[in-house]
């Protein structure tokens, strides 16, 4: 298969640990993303590998029985180990603290501990079959303090470390879920909800299995994902994933249905806010984006975004043999040695690898033909900028060239995101300048994600090279440029002058002077000093550009100096003087600049007129027609005397 076939891959630098053949047990800590490889015999040896080398730890502890669960608190400060159904042991890893074990039994009589979760560096929750117990660990006293407990029958539990929410399965069928949220020493009971189980023929009853439930954070919201297997007797035997949104306050509600269009064994991951569903029997995976709506489906019912594909094969080096190629990870997902963890982790205990699942965006470009839908999909992904720009280039070139309405749709989508970022940045700036108001929370500066495609990005990576294409009609090139400018204007983003320059250069290159004149006359191209200067440079090719430039500078009203320079460069000295007098700036202009320009014309009468004007200005402002030394006009006075005689100099008025 070519590289373009795969849109899912395993990370290049996985966490490696001792494989299952050399250890007794392998545990995964979802909060710290750490793998614990535990070897028993005499003393218990533990090797902990995390996503970064600095989080790797190796140590030994007394062998007090089989390890059922082992996890570090956040920051590797305290180790918790469960060996029995009744208690959890703790070891301090804080520097300068005694490296001694201490233990805590669960408070509820006859209860068995199902597991535990760290919610902070010194806060831990025991989950028992009779409820939950929330403790604060006191490492200096080597003891625990019960903060809160709740009695409830528990079948199994799930934990989402991103949101510090624990989900408990209750009732006989296990389909009533009770969530609890934890934050800074507090435990909050959230609204319980019921998972709707498939209908099965009587007298059979179906229980909710933890294998069919996953908890994940998608687009900043907490969701419970239920893998629903329909019975073969129903009209639609295909499986589906039901999403329940779980708010901090208020009731949980069913929000999305993901259609899998097949049956069998599945596993779930969430990568870059995409729900990834792995199908074992076909050895393929499919992805869903819950923010993409299907036009022909009911609200919030989703089909896969892309066709099913395998995960890119991963090659594991084997000493002295070469490589073992894992053709597809999910063939082993339901076996004893492979596990999937939320949000994006796949572990092979047998091979000793922990991978992060990743989405490859470039292959999606050719798999999703609808350009509008493709851009919507890409804009929500992390590393999307260069892929989006490549889509834009592809859309304007070659066989994949899109129609103008498609191009317009893509530009509008990109500029809407750009506008939203600019508005957020402006709101933040205003808030910072005005200072904090009473009772308001501190504002965070908006993050410029890769989805923000600005004018510089489009100019550099797409439009500048597009205008140089020989195999694209100039009409289409100009139409695309004007469409991008229209899109910017539509969301009230100021168009940068280099885009207008690109339009002008394209028009001039194809000798479309009439169209250029029309664009300028009807202000399709906004006035600016750089644009006026560009027009001046085009005078040799298009003589009318000089006057168009001058008109533009006059309209700007802040470009008086530029207009004077333009007129003087054209030896229109009297025109420059008349202009500067019309705007009331003649008292501040440089006499030397105008006298130099008059000299260069070799027109003696023009020089006389300009010289006399400045003599009169000097007399009016200072009471003397003479030039001050700081004006550096000595050579001009000498020239005037030589040509017109000293008697022609204006005399100082006598009282």
XYZ file of C-alpha atoms in Angstrom:
655
model
C 0.000 0.000 0.000
C 1.180 3.558 -0.698
C 1.680 6.061 2.119
C -1.391 7.971 0.879
C -3.585 4.987 1.754
C -3.242 5.297 5.546
C -4.733 8.134 7.588
C -3.954 6.555 10.984
C -0.515 5.694 12.305
C 1.337 4.818 15.505
C 3.774 7.395 16.888
C 7.386 7.085 15.733
C 8.874 7.092 19.238
C 6.832 4.692 21.406
C 7.435 4.035 25.074
C 9.350 0.745 25.347
C 9.249 -1.440 28.449
C 10.041 -5.019 29.450
C 7.692 -7.332 27.606
C 5.282 -9.823 29.134
C 7.638 -12.750 28.728
C 10.045 -11.277 31.289
C 7.595 -9.760 33.806
C 4.635 -11.015 35.834
C 2.267 -8.136 35.233
C 1.977 -4.955 33.164
C -0.212 -2.085 34.407
C -1.163 1.195 32.763
C -1.743 4.420 34.704
C -4.192 6.528 32.686
C -3.535 9.741 34.642
C 0.269 9.857 34.202
C 0.301 7.841 30.944
C 2.793 5.454 32.561
C 3.378 1.735 32.092
C 4.379 -0.338 35.155
C 6.249 -3.571 34.453
C 6.202 -5.652 37.665
C 8.412 -8.683 38.290
C 7.944 -10.771 41.479
C 10.319 -13.169 43.213
C 12.063 -12.432 46.499
C 11.652 -8.663 46.100
C 9.229 -7.079 43.674
C 11.057 -5.204 40.908
C 9.168 -2.375 39.187
C 10.118 -0.441 36.064
C 7.975 2.598 35.240
C 8.116 4.099 31.755
C 6.347 7.323 30.832
C 5.969 9.479 27.712
C 9.180 11.352 28.640
C 12.493 9.878 29.762
C 12.492 11.981 32.944
C 9.291 10.245 34.100
C 10.960 6.807 33.975
C 11.621 5.187 37.367
C 12.989 1.813 38.521
C 12.792 0.529 42.096
C 12.281 -2.527 44.307
C 9.778 -3.144 47.082
C 9.064 -5.986 49.489
C 7.115 -8.877 48.003
C 3.892 -8.872 50.046
C 1.738 -10.670 47.536
C 0.507 -10.311 43.985
C 0.166 -6.715 42.782
C -3.417 -6.084 41.605
C -3.017 -2.379 40.827
C -0.125 0.120 41.025
C -0.058 3.873 40.244
C 1.934 6.982 41.073
C 0.230 10.156 42.195
C 0.607 13.147 39.871
C 4.274 14.084 39.707
C 5.481 10.659 40.921
C 5.341 11.880 44.529
C 3.523 8.959 46.198
C 3.177 5.353 45.014
C -0.048 3.415 45.700
C -0.110 -0.391 45.459
C -3.119 -2.677 45.876
C -2.350 -6.275 46.824
C -5.544 -7.305 48.661
C -9.272 -6.582 48.225
C -9.306 -4.695 51.553
C -6.395 -2.240 51.552
C -3.994 -0.091 49.547
C -0.316 0.386 50.476
C 1.582 3.666 50.015
C 5.273 4.566 49.641
C 6.664 8.117 49.733
C 8.825 9.133 46.765
C 9.090 12.738 47.937
C 12.752 13.715 48.537
C 13.793 13.758 52.215
C 10.722 11.732 53.260
C 11.094 8.231 54.773
C 10.916 5.592 52.039
C 8.623 3.410 54.175
C 5.304 1.746 53.383
C 2.060 2.658 55.116
C -1.383 1.210 54.512
C -5.063 2.181 54.414
C -8.001 -0.209 54.642
C -11.360 0.657 53.093
C -13.865 1.960 55.671
C -16.922 0.013 54.519
C -17.309 -3.366 56.186
C -17.327 -6.433 53.930
C -16.450 -4.230 50.943
C -13.905 -5.202 48.302
C -11.717 -2.603 46.593
C -12.232 -2.698 42.822
C -9.474 -0.160 42.217
C -8.311 3.380 42.987
C -7.685 6.699 41.184
C -5.380 9.577 42.023
C -7.172 12.928 41.533
C -4.310 15.099 42.804
C -0.744 14.594 44.027
C -2.069 13.840 47.529
C -5.743 12.928 46.917
C -6.956 9.421 46.096
C -10.312 7.688 45.611
C -10.952 4.051 46.560
C -13.689 2.437 44.468
C -15.271 -0.537 46.231
C -18.208 -2.750 45.357
C -20.175 -0.808 48.007
C -19.272 2.773 47.080
C -16.389 5.251 46.944
C -14.074 6.704 49.584
C -12.207 9.978 48.986
C -8.981 10.426 50.962
C -6.266 12.990 51.478
C -2.823 11.384 51.818
C -0.601 12.907 54.527
C 2.919 11.794 53.515
C 4.670 13.380 56.524
C 2.395 11.503 58.942
C 2.275 8.365 56.781
C -1.503 8.233 57.070
C -4.713 9.078 55.198
C -7.616 11.354 56.121
C -11.115 10.467 54.889
C -12.600 13.532 53.200
C -15.885 12.079 51.960
C -17.552 8.769 51.160
C -20.668 7.591 49.348
C -22.440 4.252 49.674
C -23.651 2.798 46.382
C -23.572 -0.660 44.807
C -20.840 -0.706 42.168
C -20.318 -3.231 39.368
C -17.338 -1.526 37.722
C -15.909 1.969 37.231
C -14.166 4.214 34.723
C -12.004 7.283 35.264
C -11.331 10.292 33.029
C -8.144 11.966 34.367
C -8.534 15.024 32.112
C -11.712 16.024 33.920
C -11.197 14.100 37.216
C -14.580 12.387 36.789
C -15.228 8.802 37.956
C -18.118 6.870 36.423
C -19.722 4.080 38.476
C -21.870 1.304 37.017
C -24.829 0.539 39.314
C -28.021 -1.601 39.390
C -28.384 -5.265 38.425
C -28.001 -4.702 34.670
C -25.211 -2.170 35.236
C -26.737 0.383 32.879
C -27.416 3.149 35.411
C -24.239 5.212 35.588
C -23.427 7.525 38.482
C -20.653 10.075 37.872
C -18.643 11.888 40.573
C -16.403 14.909 39.982
C -13.320 15.761 42.054
C -11.534 19.085 42.453
C -9.229 20.522 45.122
C -10.355 18.322 47.982
C -14.059 18.301 47.054
C -16.248 15.486 45.707
C -19.430 16.360 43.803
C -22.181 13.944 42.895
C -23.314 14.565 39.328
C -26.649 13.589 37.779
C -26.961 9.859 37.198
C -28.260 8.591 33.867
C -29.355 5.377 32.216
C -27.825 3.739 29.162
C -30.530 2.415 26.864
C -29.699 -1.252 26.264
C -30.673 -3.110 23.075
C -33.905 -5.091 23.104
C -33.269 -8.840 23.306
C -35.757 -11.720 23.040
C -37.297 -12.743 26.369
C -36.421 -14.224 28.829
C -32.831 -13.174 28.073
C -31.469 -10.082 29.803
C -28.539 -7.959 28.716
C -26.063 -6.426 31.153
C -23.913 -3.388 30.353
C -20.249 -4.380 30.095
C -17.384 -2.022 30.794
C -15.851 -3.218 27.509
C -18.602 -1.318 25.709
C -18.102 1.981 27.578
C -15.423 4.645 27.195
C -15.145 8.126 28.707
C -13.370 10.887 26.797
C -13.044 14.619 26.387
C -14.147 15.697 22.879
C -14.068 19.354 21.831
C -13.761 20.376 25.475
C -16.863 18.436 26.577
C -16.998 15.192 28.562
C -18.712 12.315 26.747
C -19.613 8.768 27.677
C -19.338 6.561 24.584
C -21.495 3.415 24.484
C -20.764 0.721 21.925
C -24.234 -0.618 21.202
C -24.513 -4.075 19.631
C -27.998 -4.720 18.200
C -29.415 -8.227 18.159
C -29.692 -9.931 14.789
C -33.475 -10.007 15.126
C -33.763 -6.201 14.891
C -34.338 -4.280 11.670
C -30.856 -2.755 11.902
C -28.396 -5.351 13.256
C -25.379 -3.068 12.663
C -23.583 -1.724 15.711
C -23.397 1.948 16.583
C -21.671 4.196 19.109
C -24.010 6.325 21.223
C -22.549 9.492 22.750
C -23.919 10.907 26.004
C -22.746 14.405 26.923
C -21.985 14.687 30.616
C -22.118 18.304 31.892
C -20.784 19.312 35.323
C -24.226 20.566 36.206
C -27.559 19.452 34.803
C -28.687 16.154 33.368
C -26.774 13.930 30.989
C -28.266 13.725 27.500
C -27.868 11.525 24.452
C -26.354 13.770 21.784
C -24.810 11.771 18.928
C -25.145 8.446 17.139
C -22.201 7.082 15.155
C -23.246 4.529 12.541
C -20.688 1.708 12.203
C -22.549 -0.099 9.368
C -21.220 -3.492 10.451
C -21.098 -5.916 13.378
C -18.340 -7.621 15.337
C -15.735 -6.719 17.937
C -14.717 -3.073 18.260
C -12.405 -0.837 20.282
C -12.555 2.949 20.735
C -9.996 5.752 20.810
C -10.247 9.532 20.615
C -7.533 11.300 18.617
C -7.499 15.043 17.903
C -11.223 15.235 18.828
C -12.028 12.429 16.384
C -13.710 9.229 17.546
C -11.737 6.300 16.117
C -13.506 2.934 15.956
C -11.299 -0.123 15.350
C -12.987 -3.196 13.822
C -11.189 -6.432 14.536
C -12.491 -8.812 11.884
C -11.882 -6.477 8.905
C -8.655 -5.128 10.423
C -9.714 -1.570 9.657
C -10.529 1.622 11.511
C -12.996 4.410 10.813
C -13.164 7.955 12.166
C -16.047 10.231 13.130
C -16.154 13.989 13.645
C -19.188 14.895 15.764
C -19.058 18.493 14.495
C -19.569 17.369 10.905
C -23.247 17.014 10.050
C -24.549 14.691 7.351
C -27.061 16.527 5.124
C -29.077 13.388 4.400
C -29.172 12.128 8.011
C -31.206 13.099 11.025
C -29.679 15.630 13.390
C -26.521 14.342 15.106
C -26.525 10.982 13.329
C -23.097 10.541 11.787
C -21.564 8.384 9.103
C -17.788 7.787 9.003
C -15.910 10.806 7.655
C -13.586 8.631 5.561
C -13.691 5.077 4.167
C -12.311 2.304 6.441
C -8.538 1.962 6.437
C -5.922 -0.031 8.322
C -3.507 1.670 10.689
C -0.152 2.188 9.009
C 1.985 -0.933 9.655
C 4.585 -0.546 12.378
C 7.985 -2.266 12.155
C 9.457 -3.565 15.408
C 13.224 -4.255 15.286
C 14.207 -7.764 16.417
C 17.782 -8.357 17.500
C 19.702 -10.304 14.878
C 16.592 -11.058 12.814
C 15.527 -7.793 11.206
C 11.998 -6.515 11.651
C 8.675 -7.863 12.806
C 6.039 -5.988 10.860
C 2.756 -5.473 12.676
C 0.452 -5.331 9.706
C -2.476 -4.245 11.792
C -2.698 -3.443 15.449
C -6.378 -4.193 15.877
C -6.129 -7.841 14.938
C -4.790 -8.305 18.449
C -6.867 -5.755 20.373
C -9.159 -8.311 21.989
C -6.346 -10.708 22.814
C -4.794 -10.850 26.273
C -1.651 -8.978 25.263
C -3.130 -5.916 23.535
C -5.043 -3.111 25.227
C -6.616 0.188 24.170
C -6.744 3.111 26.626
C -8.308 6.536 26.393
C -7.878 8.771 24.768
C -5.297 7.662 22.197
C -3.142 4.870 23.637
C -2.518 1.346 22.377
C -0.310 -1.042 24.393
C 1.254 -4.348 23.420
C 2.272 -6.079 26.632
C 3.705 -9.020 24.674
C 6.018 -6.803 22.616
C 6.657 -4.223 25.353
C 5.429 -1.138 23.485
C 3.110 1.772 24.293
C 2.041 3.844 21.290
C 0.088 7.021 20.787
C -2.345 6.780 17.901
C -2.098 9.673 15.437
C -4.117 11.019 12.519
C -2.253 11.668 9.262
C -3.967 14.569 7.523
C -2.375 14.586 4.023
C -4.063 11.304 2.914
C -7.493 12.700 3.875
C -7.234 15.296 1.091
C -7.847 12.757 -1.672
C -10.277 10.627 0.342
C -12.780 13.426 1.027
C -13.948 14.837 -2.285
C -16.329 17.512 -0.951
C -13.963 20.484 -0.560
C -16.247 22.377 1.820
C -16.579 19.349 4.077
C -12.842 18.677 3.805
C -11.991 22.207 4.957
C -14.476 21.934 7.858
C -12.760 18.692 8.856
C -9.216 20.047 8.554
C -9.918 23.318 10.385
C -10.634 21.343 13.576
C -7.391 19.379 13.495
C -4.168 20.297 15.311
C -1.514 20.305 12.553
C -3.716 21.509 9.742
C -2.190 24.702 8.300
C 0.098 23.315 5.582
C -2.470 20.669 4.600
C -5.186 23.330 4.190
C -2.838 25.473 2.099
C -2.030 22.440 -0.066
C -5.785 21.865 -0.547
C -6.142 25.477 -1.702
C -3.259 25.095 -4.164
C -4.648 21.810 -5.449
C -8.095 23.376 -5.781
C -6.717 26.108 -8.068
C -4.400 24.002 -10.200
C -4.369 21.019 -12.505
C -7.039 18.404 -12.973
C -8.520 18.968 -9.517
C -9.274 22.621 -10.288
C -12.462 23.631 -8.490
C -15.243 25.853 -9.742
C -15.419 29.452 -8.543
C -18.350 28.793 -6.134
C -16.298 26.008 -4.486
C -13.293 28.326 -4.238
C -15.522 31.013 -2.696
C -16.883 28.550 -0.125
C -13.372 27.527 0.943
C -12.208 31.157 1.224
C -15.268 32.063 3.298
C -14.666 29.202 5.733
C -11.004 30.128 6.194
C -11.680 33.831 6.635
C -14.470 33.224 9.145
C -11.983 31.425 11.409
C -9.441 34.214 10.793
C -12.036 36.862 11.720
C -13.048 35.039 14.922
C -9.406 34.966 16.016
C -8.921 38.685 15.263
C -12.055 39.567 17.249
C -10.923 37.430 20.198
C -7.492 39.095 20.105
C -9.080 42.546 19.981
C -11.409 41.750 22.907
C -8.435 40.523 24.928
C -6.385 43.662 24.109
C -9.238 45.979 25.125
C -9.739 44.039 28.366
C -6.019 44.260 29.183
C -5.916 47.996 28.485
C -8.981 48.703 30.632
C -7.624 46.619 33.531
C -9.386 43.944 35.606
C -12.920 44.693 36.746
C -14.242 43.676 40.136
C -15.444 40.093 40.246
C -14.204 39.264 36.738
C -11.958 36.291 36.088
C -8.540 36.767 34.502
C -8.691 36.594 30.707
C -6.450 34.222 28.815
C -4.889 35.407 25.593
C -6.543 33.656 22.639
C -4.382 30.894 21.192
C -3.496 31.248 17.531
C -4.092 27.724 16.301
C -2.953 26.350 12.966
C -6.514 26.812 11.719
C -5.891 30.584 11.490
C -4.901 31.082 7.851
C -4.091 34.772 7.378
C -3.490 36.826 4.231
C 0.273 36.350 4.421
C -0.170 32.553 4.477
C -2.441 32.612 1.436
C -0.205 35.042 -0.459
C 3.038 33.167 0.249
C 1.899 29.570 -0.160
C -0.974 29.776 -2.654
C -1.781 32.970 -4.547
C 1.659 34.280 -5.568
C 2.623 31.015 -7.296
C -0.904 30.585 -8.671
C -0.709 33.906 -10.593
C 2.420 32.666 -12.373
C 0.741 29.548 -13.774
C 0.946 29.382 -17.562
C -1.723 26.712 -17.981
C -4.473 28.634 -16.136
C -6.522 31.330 -17.877
C -5.899 34.883 -16.717
C -9.653 35.349 -16.298
C -9.776 32.549 -13.730
C -6.671 33.900 -11.961
C -8.181 37.374 -11.618
C -11.548 35.931 -10.589
C -9.880 33.894 -7.813
C -7.918 36.908 -6.535
C -11.040 39.073 -6.483
C -12.987 36.268 -4.783
C -10.438 36.151 -1.968
C -10.618 39.948 -1.588
C -14.436 39.782 -1.577
C -14.340 37.129 1.126
C -12.057 39.282 3.307
C -14.287 42.319 2.828
C -17.364 40.268 3.669
C -16.081 39.603 7.193
C -14.640 43.135 7.448
C -10.971 42.192 7.434
C -8.714 44.945 6.060
C -7.150 43.702 2.834
C -3.343 43.933 2.835
C -1.821 46.033 0.042
C 0.279 43.132 -1.314
C -2.921 41.356 -2.404
C -4.008 44.436 -4.357
C -0.504 44.626 -5.828
C -0.861 41.029 -6.986
C -4.111 41.951 -8.757
C -2.553 45.011 -10.420
C 0.561 43.148 -11.565
C -1.596 40.353 -13.000
C -3.791 42.847 -14.860
C -0.775 44.713 -16.249
C 0.978 41.464 -17.210
C -2.030 40.550 -19.350
C -2.463 44.166 -20.616
C -5.918 44.439 -19.016
C -5.560 48.188 -18.484
C -9.235 48.970 -18.928
C -10.121 46.540 -16.143
C -7.390 48.053 -13.945
C -8.814 51.523 -14.581
C -12.302 50.278 -13.669
C -11.094 48.605 -10.462
C -9.390 51.829 -9.351
C -12.182 54.158 -10.472
C -14.840 52.222 -8.583
C -12.568 51.590 -5.559
C -12.569 47.816 -5.932
C -8.904 48.159 -4.982
C -8.634 50.221 -1.816
C -6.358 53.273 -1.753
C -2.974 52.971 -0.053
C 0.464 54.571 -0.331
C 2.184 51.313 -1.405
C -0.432 50.857 -4.124
C 0.031 54.424 -5.347
C 3.791 53.884 -5.500
C 3.254 50.687 -7.502
C 1.090 52.594 -9.967
C 3.839 55.188 -10.351
C 6.324 52.464 -11.223
C 3.988 51.239 -13.966
C 3.921 54.578 -15.810
C 6.318 53.358 -18.486
C 4.006 50.463 -19.299
C 0.738 52.279 -18.674
C 1.062 56.106 -18.906
C -2.298 56.739 -17.238
C -0.958 55.090 -14.082
C 0.764 58.367 -13.103
C -2.472 60.309 -12.818
C -4.239 57.363 -11.189
C -1.487 57.303 -8.575
C -1.757 61.029 -7.956
C -5.527 60.814 -7.588
C -5.136 58.001 -5.104
C -2.626 59.932 -3.004
C -4.942 62.949 -2.927
C -7.817 60.781 -1.734
C -5.665 59.427 1.083
C -5.212 63.008 2.483
C -2.368 61.709 4.662
C 0.001 61.387 1.720
C 0.828 65.064 1.051
C 4.584 64.518 1.251
C 4.353 61.627 -1.215
C 2.318 63.704 -3.673
C 4.881 66.524 -3.529
C 7.700 64.023 -4.149
C 5.835 62.540 -7.098
C 5.215 65.954 -8.693
C 8.780 67.136 -8.113
C 10.144 63.917 -9.621
C 8.109 64.748 -12.738
C 9.526 68.325 -12.711
C 6.022 69.661 -12.048
C 7.412 72.157 -9.541
C 4.648 74.738 -9.821
C 2.046 71.952 -9.578
C 3.698 70.720 -6.386
C 3.733 74.256 -4.968
C 0.080 74.834 -5.829
C -0.853 71.493 -4.200
C 1.009 72.209 -0.986
C -0.581 75.672 -0.773
C -4.040 74.114 -1.313
C -3.596 71.914 1.760
C -2.110 74.735 3.876
C 1.361 73.268 4.209
C 3.423 75.930 2.435
C 4.835 77.456 5.659
C 6.625 74.217 6.567
C 7.987 72.961 3.259
C 11.699 72.865 2.478
C 12.773 75.776 0.255
C 15.924 73.919 -0.786
C 13.913 70.925 -2.086
C 11.827 73.127 -4.372
C 14.761 75.266 -5.517
C 16.761 72.125 -6.346
C 13.825 70.809 -8.410
C 13.503 74.157 -10.209
C 17.231 74.171 -11.029
C 17.000 70.706 -12.539
C 14.350 71.906 -15.037
C 16.854 74.439 -16.526
C 13.906 76.842 -16.767
C 15.241 80.187 -15.463
C 11.836 81.864 -15.196
C 10.485 78.884 -13.235
C 13.473 79.196 -10.867
C 12.795 82.957 -10.537
C 9.129 82.312 -9.646
C 9.962 79.650 -7.035
C 12.799 81.763 -5.533
C 10.503 84.811 -5.286
C 7.782 82.701 -3.606
C 10.141 81.663 -0.810
C 11.505 85.224 -0.412
C 7.926 86.393 0.138
C 7.334 83.535 2.595
C 10.468 84.514 4.548
C 9.360 88.143 4.674
C 5.903 87.183 5.885
C 7.138 84.764 8.544
C 10.338 86.508 9.751
C 10.167 90.104 8.464
C 13.151 89.497 6.160
C 13.298 87.969 2.646
C 16.723 86.410 3.330
C 17.171 82.692 3.849
C 18.370 81.430 7.216
C 21.712 79.557 7.230
C 19.909 76.404 8.387
C 17.952 76.273 5.109
C 21.211 75.686 3.141
C 20.118 77.812 0.178
C 23.404 79.730 -0.279
C 24.148 78.179 -3.709
C 20.648 79.047 -4.908
C 21.115 82.719 -3.857
C 24.442 82.797 -5.741
C 22.775 81.348 -8.858
C 19.937 83.922 -8.635
C 22.438 86.797 -8.434
C 24.385 85.445 -11.406
C 21.325 85.152 -13.630
C 19.136 88.054 -12.497
C 21.573 90.405 -10.733
C 21.864 91.329 -7.092
C 19.399 94.157 -7.525
C 16.694 91.570 -8.290
C 16.852 90.282 -4.693
C 13.891 91.399 -2.629
C 14.744 94.220 -0.228
C 13.778 94.166 3.406
C 10.825 96.428 4.067
C 11.675 99.644 5.953
C 9.451 101.042 8.658
